[in-house]
Structure formats: structure tokens, C-alpha cells
Short mmCIF file of C-alpha atoms in Angstrom, two decimals:
data_model
loop_
_atom_site.label_atom_id
_atom_site.label_comp_id
_atom_site.label_asym_id
_atom_site.label_seq_id
_atom_site.Cartn_x
_atom_site.Cartn_y
_atom_site.Cartn_z
CA MET A 1 5.93 -51.98 43.80
CA ASP A 2 8.18 -51.06 41.06
CA SER A 3 7.16 -54.31 39.01
CA ASP A 4 3.69 -52.85 38.90
CA LYS A 5 4.87 -49.39 37.65
CA LYS A 6 4.69 -49.10 33.65
CA GLN A 7 7.67 -49.21 31.82
CA PHE A 8 8.69 -46.62 29.71
CA SER A 9 8.36 -47.38 25.81
CA ILE A 10 10.10 -45.15 23.23
CA PRO A 11 7.49 -46.35 20.58
CA LYS A 12 4.42 -45.39 22.81
CA PHE A 13 6.09 -42.18 23.74
CA LEU A 14 6.55 -41.20 20.01
CA LYS A 15 3.15 -42.42 19.35
CA SER A 16 1.75 -40.25 21.99
CA LEU A 17 3.83 -37.24 20.85
CA THR A 18 2.56 -37.48 17.34
CA ARG A 19 -1.27 -37.97 18.22
CA GLU A 20 -0.95 -35.33 21.00
CA ILE A 21 1.37 -32.69 19.40
CA ILE A 22 2.68 -32.97 15.85
CA VAL A 23 -0.63 -33.82 14.43
CA PRO A 24 -2.61 -31.10 15.86
CA VAL A 25 0.49 -28.65 14.90
CA ALA A 26 0.62 -29.86 11.51
CA LEU A 27 -3.03 -29.65 11.06
CA ALA A 28 -3.22 -26.01 12.47
CA LEU A 29 -0.33 -25.23 10.08
CA ILE A 30 -2.25 -26.41 7.02
CA VAL A 31 -5.24 -24.59 8.35
CA ILE A 32 -3.10 -21.36 8.33
CA GLN A 33 -1.71 -22.09 5.18
CA TYR A 34 -4.66 -23.03 3.07
CA VAL A 35 -7.74 -22.41 4.99
CA VAL A 36 -8.19 -19.24 6.91
CA GLN A 37 -6.36 -16.12 7.73
CA ALA A 38 -6.96 -14.02 11.09
CA PHE A 39 -6.75 -10.61 10.81
CA GLN A 40 -7.22 -7.85 13.38
CA ILE A 41 -8.77 -4.48 12.38
CA PRO A 42 -6.33 -2.01 12.92
CA SER A 43 -7.59 1.21 12.21
CA GLY A 44 -11.07 3.13 11.29
CA SER A 45 -11.16 2.81 7.52
CA MET A 46 -13.99 0.50 7.69
CA GLU A 47 -15.88 2.13 10.18
CA ASN A 48 -18.88 1.47 11.07
CA SER A 49 -18.98 -1.77 9.18
CA LEU A 50 -15.77 -3.33 10.88
CA LEU A 51 -14.53 -1.33 14.06
CA THR A 52 -10.82 -1.04 15.51
CA GLY A 53 -10.25 -4.04 17.86
CA ASP A 54 -12.49 -6.38 15.48
CA PHE A 55 -10.82 -9.83 14.96
CA LEU A 56 -11.72 -11.97 12.04
CA LEU A 57 -11.19 -15.00 10.06
CA GLY A 58 -10.71 -14.79 6.34
CA LEU A 59 -11.29 -17.72 4.13
CA LYS A 60 -8.12 -18.40 1.90
CA PHE A 61 -9.38 -20.85 -0.53
CA THR A 62 -12.09 -18.80 -2.03
CA TYR A 63 -9.86 -16.61 -4.11
CA GLY A 64 -6.99 -19.17 -4.17
CA SER A 65 -4.57 -20.84 -1.50
CA PRO A 66 -0.83 -19.78 -1.48
CA ILE A 67 1.48 -22.57 -2.93
CA PRO A 68 4.29 -23.00 -0.66
CA PHE A 69 7.76 -21.90 -1.56
CA THR A 70 6.45 -20.21 -4.69
CA ASN A 71 4.91 -16.87 -5.78
CA GLN A 72 1.87 -18.96 -7.25
CA LYS A 73 -1.56 -19.68 -5.89
CA PHE A 74 -3.91 -22.44 -6.15
CA PRO A 75 -7.10 -21.62 -8.02
CA GLY A 76 -9.58 -20.54 -6.21
CA TYR A 77 -13.37 -21.21 -6.58
CA ALA A 78 -14.25 -17.47 -7.04
CA LEU A 79 -13.02 -14.04 -7.71
CA PRO A 80 -13.65 -11.04 -6.02
CA GLU A 81 -16.94 -9.58 -6.51
CA ARG A 82 -18.18 -5.80 -6.18
CA GLY A 83 -19.12 -5.67 -2.47
CA ASP A 84 -16.98 -8.48 -1.15
CA VAL A 85 -15.08 -7.36 1.84
CA VAL A 86 -11.22 -8.80 0.87
CA ILE A 87 -7.66 -9.09 2.75
CA PHE A 88 -4.88 -8.16 0.34
CA ARG A 89 -1.27 -7.60 0.72
CA TYR A 90 -0.82 -3.86 0.54
CA PRO A 91 0.79 -2.79 -2.74
CA GLY A 92 2.66 0.27 -1.43
CA GLU A 93 5.40 -1.36 0.05
CA PRO A 94 8.24 -3.19 -1.35
CA GLU A 95 7.75 -7.48 -0.97
CA TYR A 96 11.31 -7.69 -0.88
CA PRO A 97 13.48 -5.42 1.29
CA ASP A 98 14.70 -2.50 -0.96
CA ASN A 99 12.68 -4.00 -3.83
CA ASN A 100 15.32 -5.85 -5.03
CA PRO A 101 14.73 -9.79 -4.91
CA ALA A 102 18.10 -10.71 -6.33
CA ARG A 103 19.84 -9.64 -3.37
CA TYR A 104 17.07 -10.86 -0.78
CA THR A 105 16.31 -14.66 -0.26
CA HIS A 106 12.88 -14.89 1.61
CA MET A 107 13.50 -17.36 4.48
CA PHE A 108 10.03 -17.66 6.10
CA ASN A 109 6.97 -15.75 7.69
CA ALA A 110 7.20 -15.82 11.38
CA LEU A 111 3.40 -14.64 11.41
CA MET A 112 3.12 -12.42 14.31
CA PHE A 113 6.94 -11.39 14.44
CA GLY A 114 7.12 -10.78 10.65
CA ASN A 115 9.15 -11.72 7.68
CA VAL A 116 12.41 -12.81 7.60
CA TYR A 117 15.12 -12.64 4.53
CA TRP A 118 18.67 -13.35 3.86
CA ASP A 119 20.75 -10.78 2.59
CA HIS A 120 23.39 -11.97 0.20
CA GLU A 121 25.33 -8.78 0.02
CA PRO A 122 25.10 -7.31 3.40
CA ALA A 123 26.80 -3.72 4.22
CA ASP A 124 30.38 -4.01 6.11
CA GLY A 125 29.28 -5.03 9.66
CA GLN A 126 25.71 -5.80 8.75
CA PRO A 127 24.11 -9.47 9.38
CA HIS A 128 23.04 -11.46 6.73
CA LEU A 129 19.44 -11.85 8.33
CA VAL A 130 17.05 -9.22 7.61
CA HIS A 131 13.92 -8.76 9.82
CA TYR A 132 10.75 -7.19 8.00
CA ALA A 133 8.81 -7.06 10.89
CA ASP A 134 6.02 -5.25 9.69
CA GLY A 135 5.68 -6.02 6.17
CA PRO A 136 4.74 -6.25 3.70
CA LYS A 137 1.31 -5.69 5.46
CA ASP A 138 -2.27 -7.06 5.20
CA TYR A 139 -4.88 -4.39 4.61
CA ILE A 140 -8.78 -5.07 4.74
CA LYS A 141 -11.03 -3.03 2.46
CA ARG A 142 -14.36 -3.57 0.23
CA CYS A 143 -13.76 -4.16 -3.51
CA VAL A 144 -15.99 -1.66 -5.24
CA ALA A 145 -14.98 -2.34 -8.98
CA VAL A 146 -13.52 -5.39 -11.07
CA SER A 147 -11.51 -5.32 -14.08
CA GLY A 148 -13.45 -3.97 -17.05
CA ASP A 149 -15.62 -1.44 -14.69
CA THR A 150 -15.37 2.27 -15.11
CA LEU A 151 -15.26 4.16 -11.90
CA GLN A 152 -15.23 7.75 -10.85
CA VAL A 153 -15.39 9.53 -7.78
CA HIS A 154 -16.90 13.30 -7.42
CA ASN A 155 -17.60 14.87 -4.16
CA GLY A 156 -16.54 11.95 -2.19
CA VAL A 157 -19.46 9.97 -3.82
CA LEU A 158 -18.19 6.72 -6.08
CA ALA A 159 -20.06 5.91 -9.64
CA VAL A 160 -19.60 2.41 -11.09
CA ASN A 161 -20.44 2.05 -14.80
CA GLY A 162 -22.35 5.35 -14.54
CA GLU A 163 -24.22 4.28 -11.66
CA TRP A 164 -23.94 6.68 -8.88
CA GLN A 165 -23.83 4.99 -5.17
CA ARG A 166 -25.19 7.51 -2.89
CA THR A 167 -26.00 5.05 -0.22
CA LEU A 168 -22.76 3.14 1.36
CA PRO A 169 -22.61 -0.49 2.00
CA ALA A 170 -23.08 -2.21 5.48
CA LYS A 171 -22.57 0.72 7.79
CA GLY A 172 -19.98 2.88 5.89
CA LYS A 173 -19.84 6.77 6.48
CA TRP A 174 -19.20 9.94 5.14
CA THR A 175 -17.47 12.26 7.56
CA ALA A 176 -15.79 15.28 5.57
CA SER A 177 -17.39 18.83 5.94
CA HIS A 178 -16.15 20.00 2.53
CA ARG A 179 -14.67 18.78 -0.38
CA THR A 180 -11.29 19.70 -2.36
CA SER A 181 -9.88 18.49 -5.51
CA SER A 182 -7.81 15.61 -3.54
CA PRO A 183 -7.93 11.73 -4.66
CA ARG A 184 -10.32 11.62 -1.77
CA ASP A 185 -13.07 13.49 -3.47
CA GLU A 186 -12.27 13.60 -7.07
CA ARG A 187 -11.32 10.89 -9.32
CA GLY A 188 -11.49 9.53 -12.72
CA PRO A 189 -13.22 8.18 -14.98
CA ILE A 190 -11.01 5.48 -14.56
CA VAL A 191 -11.36 1.99 -16.56
CA ILE A 192 -9.95 -0.81 -14.61
CA PRO A 193 -7.68 -2.82 -17.34
CA SER A 194 -8.62 -6.39 -18.07
CA VAL A 195 -6.29 -9.41 -18.53
CA GLY A 196 -4.65 -9.23 -21.81
CA ASP A 197 -5.16 -5.55 -21.99
CA THR A 198 -2.00 -3.75 -23.20
CA LEU A 199 -0.90 -0.28 -21.64
CA TYR A 200 1.55 1.91 -23.22
CA VAL A 201 4.13 3.78 -21.44
CA ASP A 202 4.18 7.07 -23.39
CA SER A 203 0.34 7.51 -23.18
CA LEU A 204 0.12 7.49 -19.33
CA SER A 205 0.40 10.17 -17.02
CA LEU A 206 2.87 10.08 -14.53
CA GLU A 207 0.76 8.92 -12.08
CA GLN A 208 -1.24 6.42 -14.14
CA LEU A 209 2.54 4.94 -14.74
CA TRP A 210 2.94 4.62 -11.14
CA TRP A 211 -0.24 2.65 -11.06
CA LEU A 212 1.02 0.51 -13.81
CA ARG A 213 4.17 -0.08 -12.12
CA SER A 214 2.28 -1.25 -8.97
CA VAL A 215 0.88 -3.81 -11.23
CA VAL A 216 4.12 -4.88 -12.85
CA VAL A 217 5.27 -5.19 -9.31
CA GLN A 218 2.58 -7.48 -8.21
CA GLU A 219 2.23 -9.54 -10.92
CA ASN A 220 6.12 -10.20 -11.11
CA PRO A 221 7.42 -10.30 -7.62
CA ASP A 222 10.84 -11.69 -8.88
CA SER A 223 11.56 -9.04 -11.01
CA ARG A 224 13.50 -5.61 -9.90
CA VAL A 225 10.94 -3.10 -11.44
CA GLU A 226 12.20 0.81 -11.61
CA TYR A 227 10.25 3.85 -12.24
CA ASP A 228 12.46 6.71 -13.97
CA ILE A 229 11.72 10.12 -14.50
CA SER A 230 13.82 12.75 -15.92
CA LEU A 231 13.24 16.51 -16.71
CA TRP A 232 14.35 17.92 -20.27
CA LYS A 233 14.57 21.89 -21.01
CA ASP A 234 14.89 22.54 -24.50
CA GLY A 235 15.87 18.87 -25.39
CA VAL A 236 18.75 18.99 -22.85
CA GLU A 237 18.36 16.89 -19.58
CA ALA A 238 18.26 19.05 -16.64
CA ASN A 239 17.76 16.75 -13.75
CA ASN A 240 19.16 19.24 -11.51
CA TYR A 241 16.64 21.96 -12.23
CA GLU A 242 14.89 23.75 -9.19
CA PHE A 243 11.68 25.20 -9.39
CA GLU A 244 11.21 28.79 -7.97
CA ASP A 245 7.63 28.91 -7.53
CA PHE A 246 6.51 25.46 -6.97
CA GLY A 247 2.97 24.67 -5.67
CA ILE A 248 1.47 22.09 -3.71
CA PRO A 249 -1.96 21.87 -2.31
CA VAL A 250 -2.64 21.57 1.60
CA GLU A 251 -4.03 17.90 1.64
CA SER A 252 -3.33 15.10 4.08
CA GLU A 253 -2.20 12.65 1.82
CA ARG A 254 0.59 15.63 0.28
CA GLY A 255 1.84 15.73 4.15
CA PHE A 256 5.44 14.23 2.95
CA THR A 257 5.98 16.50 0.14
CA LEU A 258 3.99 19.35 1.76
CA ASN A 259 6.97 18.95 4.70
CA ALA A 260 9.33 18.88 2.52
CA LEU A 261 8.49 22.16 0.80
CA LEU A 262 7.97 23.82 4.20
CA GLN A 263 11.48 22.85 5.26
CA ARG A 264 13.29 23.65 2.42
CA ASN A 265 12.13 27.15 2.41
CA GLN A 266 11.50 27.49 6.13
CA LEU A 267 7.86 28.37 5.86
CA VAL A 268 5.33 27.75 8.64
CA LEU A 269 1.71 27.21 8.02
CA GLN A 270 -0.39 29.62 9.40
CA ARG A 271 -4.42 30.06 8.66
CA VAL A 272 -4.37 27.86 5.49
CA ASN A 273 -7.09 25.49 4.69
CA GLN A 274 -7.63 22.24 3.10
CA GLY A 275 -7.05 22.71 -0.64
CA ASP A 276 -5.09 26.03 -0.26
CA THR A 277 -1.95 26.01 -2.10
CA VAL A 278 1.83 26.50 -0.63
CA ARG A 279 4.45 27.76 -2.72
CA GLY A 280 8.42 27.82 -2.76
CA LYS A 281 11.68 26.33 -3.96
CA MET A 282 11.76 22.70 -4.89
CA PRO A 283 14.20 20.87 -6.72
CA PHE A 284 13.16 18.35 -9.48
CA ALA A 285 15.63 15.65 -7.88
CA PHE A 286 13.26 15.04 -4.93
CA TYR A 287 10.59 13.81 -6.90
CA ARG A 288 12.94 11.78 -9.38
CA ASP A 289 14.77 10.11 -6.47
CA TYR A 290 11.71 9.10 -4.40
CA ALA A 291 9.93 7.89 -7.71
CA ARG A 292 13.05 5.55 -8.21
CA ILE A 293 12.72 3.95 -5.24
CA ALA A 294 9.25 4.01 -4.97
CA PHE A 295 8.99 4.02 -1.17
CA LEU A 296 10.46 5.79 2.03
CA PRO A 297 12.95 3.70 4.43
CA VAL A 298 11.65 4.11 8.19
CA VAL A 299 14.56 2.54 9.62
CA ILE A 300 18.24 3.45 8.55
CA PRO A 301 20.16 0.49 8.06
CA GLU A 302 23.46 1.74 9.77
CA GLU A 303 21.51 2.40 13.05
CA MET A 304 21.51 -1.52 13.26
CA GLN A 305 25.28 -2.07 13.16
CA GLY A 306 26.32 -5.11 14.74
CA SER A 307 22.92 -6.54 15.58
CA PHE A 308 21.88 -10.07 15.31
CA ALA A 309 19.25 -9.29 12.29
CA ARG A 310 18.94 -6.03 10.43
CA ARG A 311 15.75 -4.62 10.95
CA VAL A 312 13.82 -2.66 8.03
CA SER A 313 10.55 -1.09 7.74
CA TYR A 314 8.83 1.23 4.78
CA MET A 315 6.04 3.54 4.13
CA ALA A 316 4.63 4.27 0.98
CA PHE A 317 5.46 7.24 -1.52
CA GLU A 318 2.09 8.01 -3.02
CA GLY A 319 1.77 8.36 -6.76
CA ALA A 320 -0.77 10.91 -6.56
CA GLN A 321 1.77 13.38 -5.36
CA LEU A 322 3.32 13.08 -8.72
CA GLN A 323 0.33 15.15 -10.15
CA ASP A 324 1.73 18.02 -8.43
CA LEU A 325 4.97 17.56 -10.33
CA GLU A 326 3.39 17.28 -13.89
CA GLY A 327 0.92 20.38 -12.86
CA ASN A 328 3.81 22.50 -11.82
CA VAL A 329 5.85 21.75 -15.16
CA ALA A 330 2.42 22.63 -17.14
CA GLN A 331 1.93 25.83 -15.18
CA LEU A 332 5.70 26.57 -16.02
CA ASN A 333 5.38 26.06 -19.65
CA ALA A 334 2.25 28.06 -19.96
CA ARG A 335 4.08 30.99 -18.24
CA LEU A 336 7.31 30.61 -20.67
CA ALA A 337 4.63 30.49 -23.71
CA ALA A 338 2.76 33.84 -22.47
CA ASP A 339 6.22 35.40 -22.01
CA THR A 340 7.09 34.50 -25.36
CA LEU A 341 3.80 35.83 -26.86
CA ALA A 342 4.45 38.91 -25.01
CA ASP A 343 7.75 39.37 -26.13
CA SER A 344 7.04 38.63 -29.86
CA SER A 345 4.41 41.46 -29.70
CA ALA A 346 6.29 43.88 -28.45
CA ALA A 347 9.37 43.43 -30.78
CA VAL A 348 7.20 45.07 -33.83
CA THR A 349 10.24 46.83 -34.82
CA ASP A 350 12.54 43.92 -34.74
CA SER A 351 12.46 41.96 -38.12
CA SER A 352 14.11 39.17 -36.73
CA ALA A 353 12.36 36.34 -34.74
CA ALA A 354 11.76 36.74 -31.09
CA PRO A 355 14.34 34.06 -29.35
CA ALA A 356 12.90 30.88 -27.92
CA LYS A 357 12.02 30.40 -24.53
CA PRO A 358 12.71 27.47 -22.90
CA HIS A 359 10.72 24.42 -22.97
CA PHE A 360 10.08 21.60 -20.16
CA GLU A 361 9.15 18.24 -20.68
CA ILE A 362 9.27 15.27 -18.03
CA ARG A 363 10.36 11.93 -19.86
CA LYS A 364 9.60 8.59 -18.23
CA LYS A 365 10.64 5.07 -18.03
CA LEU A 366 9.34 1.70 -16.76
CA ILE A 367 12.41 -0.57 -16.42
CA VAL A 368 12.01 -4.36 -15.62
CA ASP A 369 15.26 -6.34 -14.68
CA GLY A 370 17.43 -3.68 -16.07
CA ASN A 371 15.32 -3.35 -19.39
CA PRO A 372 13.08 -0.71 -20.33
CA ILE A 373 9.71 -1.42 -21.67
CA ASP A 374 7.13 0.56 -23.72
CA ARG A 375 4.00 -1.46 -23.19
CA TYR A 376 2.68 -4.12 -20.42
CA VAL A 377 0.13 -6.66 -21.02
CA VAL A 378 -2.04 -7.19 -18.07
CA LYS A 379 -1.81 -10.88 -16.46
CA THR A 380 -4.13 -11.26 -13.80
CA PRO A 381 -7.64 -9.40 -13.00
CA LEU A 382 -7.52 -5.99 -11.26
CA PHE A 383 -9.74 -4.76 -8.41
CA PHE A 384 -10.54 -1.47 -6.94
CA MET A 385 -10.28 -1.17 -3.03
CA MET A 386 -12.27 1.50 -0.95
CA GLY A 387 -13.00 1.87 2.86
CA ASP A 388 -16.67 1.96 3.96
CA ASN A 389 -15.69 4.90 6.07
CA ARG A 390 -15.13 6.82 2.63
CA ASP A 391 -13.39 9.99 3.95
CA ASN A 392 -10.97 8.60 5.97
CA SER A 393 -9.67 5.50 4.12
CA ALA A 394 -6.28 5.20 2.47
CA ASP A 395 -7.35 3.21 -0.55
CA SER A 396 -6.93 2.59 -4.27
CA ARG A 397 -7.94 6.29 -4.92
CA TYR A 398 -4.20 6.76 -3.59
CA TRP A 399 -2.24 3.84 -4.68
CA GLY A 400 -4.25 2.17 -7.44
CA PHE A 401 -5.32 -1.15 -8.26
CA VAL A 402 -4.90 -4.62 -6.12
CA THR A 403 -4.02 -7.72 -8.45
CA LEU A 404 -5.55 -10.89 -7.93
CA ARG A 405 -1.98 -12.12 -6.80
CA ASN A 406 -1.95 -9.87 -3.91
CA ILE A 407 -5.69 -11.15 -2.87
CA ARG A 408 -5.37 -13.08 0.64
CA ALA A 409 -8.69 -14.10 1.52
CA LYS A 410 -12.27 -13.01 1.71
CA ALA A 411 -13.16 -11.64 5.13
CA PHE A 412 -16.01 -14.14 6.73
CA VAL A 413 -16.75 -14.00 10.23
CA LEU A 414 -15.91 -11.76 13.59
CA TYR A 415 -14.75 -14.31 16.26
CA PHE A 416 -13.46 -11.51 19.02
CA SER A 417 -14.39 -7.72 19.18
CA PHE A 418 -12.48 -5.42 21.87
CA GLU A 419 -13.07 -1.98 22.43
CA ASN A 420 -9.79 -0.08 23.86
CA ASP A 421 -9.31 3.06 22.11
CA ASP A 422 -8.55 4.99 25.18
CA GLN A 423 -5.98 2.22 26.28
CA ALA A 424 -7.54 1.85 29.83
CA PHE A 425 -6.75 -1.79 29.64
CA ALA A 426 -3.18 -2.85 29.40
CA LEU A 427 -1.87 -6.46 29.43
CA GLY A 428 1.14 -5.53 31.26
CA ASN A 429 -0.72 -3.90 33.94
CA PRO A 430 -2.49 -6.40 36.21
CA PHE A 431 -4.48 -3.48 37.76
CA THR A 432 -6.35 -3.19 34.52
CA TRP A 433 -7.19 -6.59 33.99
CA TRP A 434 -10.55 -6.08 35.86
CA ARG A 435 -11.94 -3.97 32.96
CA LEU A 436 -11.41 -6.84 30.22
CA PRO A 437 -15.19 -8.48 30.36
CA PHE A 438 -16.51 -4.79 30.10
CA ARG A 439 -14.53 -4.14 27.06
CA ILE A 440 -15.55 -6.98 24.95
CA ARG A 441 -18.10 -6.43 22.48
CA TRP A 442 -20.22 -9.36 22.93
CA THR A 443 -22.94 -8.52 20.42
CA ARG A 444 -20.29 -8.48 17.56
CA ILE A 445 -19.02 -12.14 18.30
CA GLY A 446 -19.98 -14.75 15.67
CA LYS A 447 -21.12 -12.01 13.07
CA ILE A 448 -21.07 -13.03 9.31
CA ILE A 449 -19.24 -10.15 7.73
CA ASP A 450 -21.59 -10.39 4.38
CA LEU A 451 -24.79 -9.72 6.65
CA ILE A 452 -23.51 -6.84 8.71
CA ASP A 453 -25.96 -3.95 7.50
#
């Protein structure tokens, strides 16, 4: 009978809704925000300690959980130590679109869908919403050195505080058949700055200043940091100068600048090896422009005209490529000095002094919120990260130090592992689903990362 049926009660419904949905969701969000971070290994840079397709959990509170709606962190109970496997925000991409925190407001992180920003000054026809889907990315590497340490890499082997590490941690490996002078194989000695250390702009090479720029950006996320270089010839600014015989080594990490040189000179590489040098014309403005913006836009905003949200994406312009610029200027000056000496020796019958030859120098500035700075005091501990797959890892050898603020979590445990390198399993193809149980790496599930050996 109808009278026997339970009458609908709004208080009971709200109580049930709170107990079954709201409280679990709130607790899950608290855990995600303060306790753990899920991470999937996307590449082979940590092989064979961690494999592509490993899914792991990292502990956020170990190094400090983020404070909501701020750029600050709660204090952690530990700092990253040498040997820790760490999840961190990659320092090679802008935290805000176009590296412009004044123009963009971070609205929220949509987890697997990326970050959403509000553009206060959109171009004509562009939406205010900006979707930064793939960034800033999170990376996972092993911490190999901390503030105060001195490190060096020679022939691909790392030394920390003078102690050479000829065996790798966990299941790490070397794979290269030959060595070159690339950052992968040769680095340092490098002293990792400590909190309170003062670094002077004028005393740093172009690449060292690039690394400092990264530290300033990481420690001051709401500031606009610019890296400005200019070329001077005999005391006169010459930013439009074009090098006639600019050399770039054939190395994988120099792919961007090497391709630019080849395209500008309509060259095709034939029978070259890693470490060989390719030469051609190269304008100084190429390096000046990319050093200033510090990253390479992948998606052109104009292509998103009329859409609901403008999608942006970036890839890093590695500071190691500035070594080539500095080296070519030094070689140019050496040739000019040799020519001057030859002219002076030949002009034995000329009582007047030989005319001065052009002299080139690169002047550099680090500009924070529109003001050039000549020094910077380090605010937080710094860390040097490397992959266990030492010859196939883009890490601190290329893009410098990671600050404590960029540290996200300590890698803790593998909760799932799935091998699909050949893409034989596809979620969108039901005919491949039968492969799923055979693709799971059952023996890896539940492994504590610190105990992998």
C-alpha cells in the first residue's frame, strides 16, 4: 500500500548525499592536494629502475604540500637527499602562458586536462580562457646532488664531491657507444649554490646566467623575468650582425639550432657523426630572440581564432645551446687578433700604427619586473636531477637546477604497471582488449621505489 512506502525526506536525502558523495569527494580532494600525487612514467629516462608504463604514487607531504591559491608550500619534514627519486615541476617551461604573470591569472588545475588561465588582454577575436593542457609538466628523476655539493660529469660518469660513481643506482644503465663534449658526457665542475649565496651576473657565462634565470623564475613565480643578450662590435651595438662561419656541433640536444643553421644555408647532412661541426651563416638575432622569450611556442595562437579557449603549448630552448654562441664569438675574436698580428708584422715600413680590428663582445642582462639586476641571492635549496638511464635522459645537465619550490613529491610506490610499447592494446579498439591481462607487469605492482635494486 502507498501508506507503507517511505516518504521522501529532504533532510534524509541531504544526509545521504553528504555521506555517500560529498564527504568522499572532499576527502579525495584533500588527499590529492596534500598527501599523494599520481604519476605515470612517460619515457625511458629512468630505465631500468622505472619503466615506461609504470604508474606510481608520490608523497607530497614529505617535502611540503602546496598551500591552496598561493605559490607557497607547507613545511615538509625532510629535504630531497642524494639518491631520492623525486617528482618535480619541469623548470624549462613557463609557469604562466608567455611567461607573463601580469597578463594571465591561474584559475584552476583540471588535473588530467591541464591548467586553465584567464587572459586579461586577449588579442582581437581571441577568448579570455587559455588552456595550458600539457604544462607546466611534471618530471621524475633521481636527485644526485644538493646545495653545497660539487659535481662533475666526465665521459658520462658522475662525480659528487670528488667521488666518482662508476656504478649506477637501482637498475640504471649507460647505453652510449661513444662519448662527445656534449652536456650529456662532460659537465663541470659545478658548485650547487646554497641558500644565501650571492650570484653576480657579470661573473657568469651565458649558460650559467641561463641557469640563474631559471632559478629566479622558479623562486619568483609571480615576477616577469627576462634574459637579454646583445652583441657589440668595437663598443657599438650590432645585434643585426650575421656570422659568416658559425659552427654548431652535431648533437641531439642541439637539434633546434642545428636545424635552423641547415635551413638557412640550405644544407643537407651527409656522412656526419655525433660531435662533428656543421658551419654556415647564422644571425645573432636568432639567439637573442629565443634567449629573450626562453621557450618555443608550439601552437600559434592565431590558429585558435574563434574557439572557446585558446590552447597554448611550449617546448624549452635549452641554455646549453648558448655555449655555441659564446664559443663562436671567442673564435671570431681569436681570428681577428691573429689577423691584427699578421698585419702588424707585415707593415714593417709603415711608421703608423696598424688599424684596430673589430672586437666583439656579448653583453648580458637579467631583468626582473622591468629592472636589470646585477646580483641575486638564492632563497631556497637547489637540487641537481639526473635520470638513471644516463645516456638517454634530458635532465639538469641541460636545464640546470631545480628549486625546492618546484619539488612536488617523493616517489613512493608502484601501484600499476602496463607494457604497451608496441601499441598492440588500444582502449578504443575492443578487439584488442583481450591483451590487457597479458600486458600488466604483475611482479612490479606494489614495489616500494626506494627498495628497487
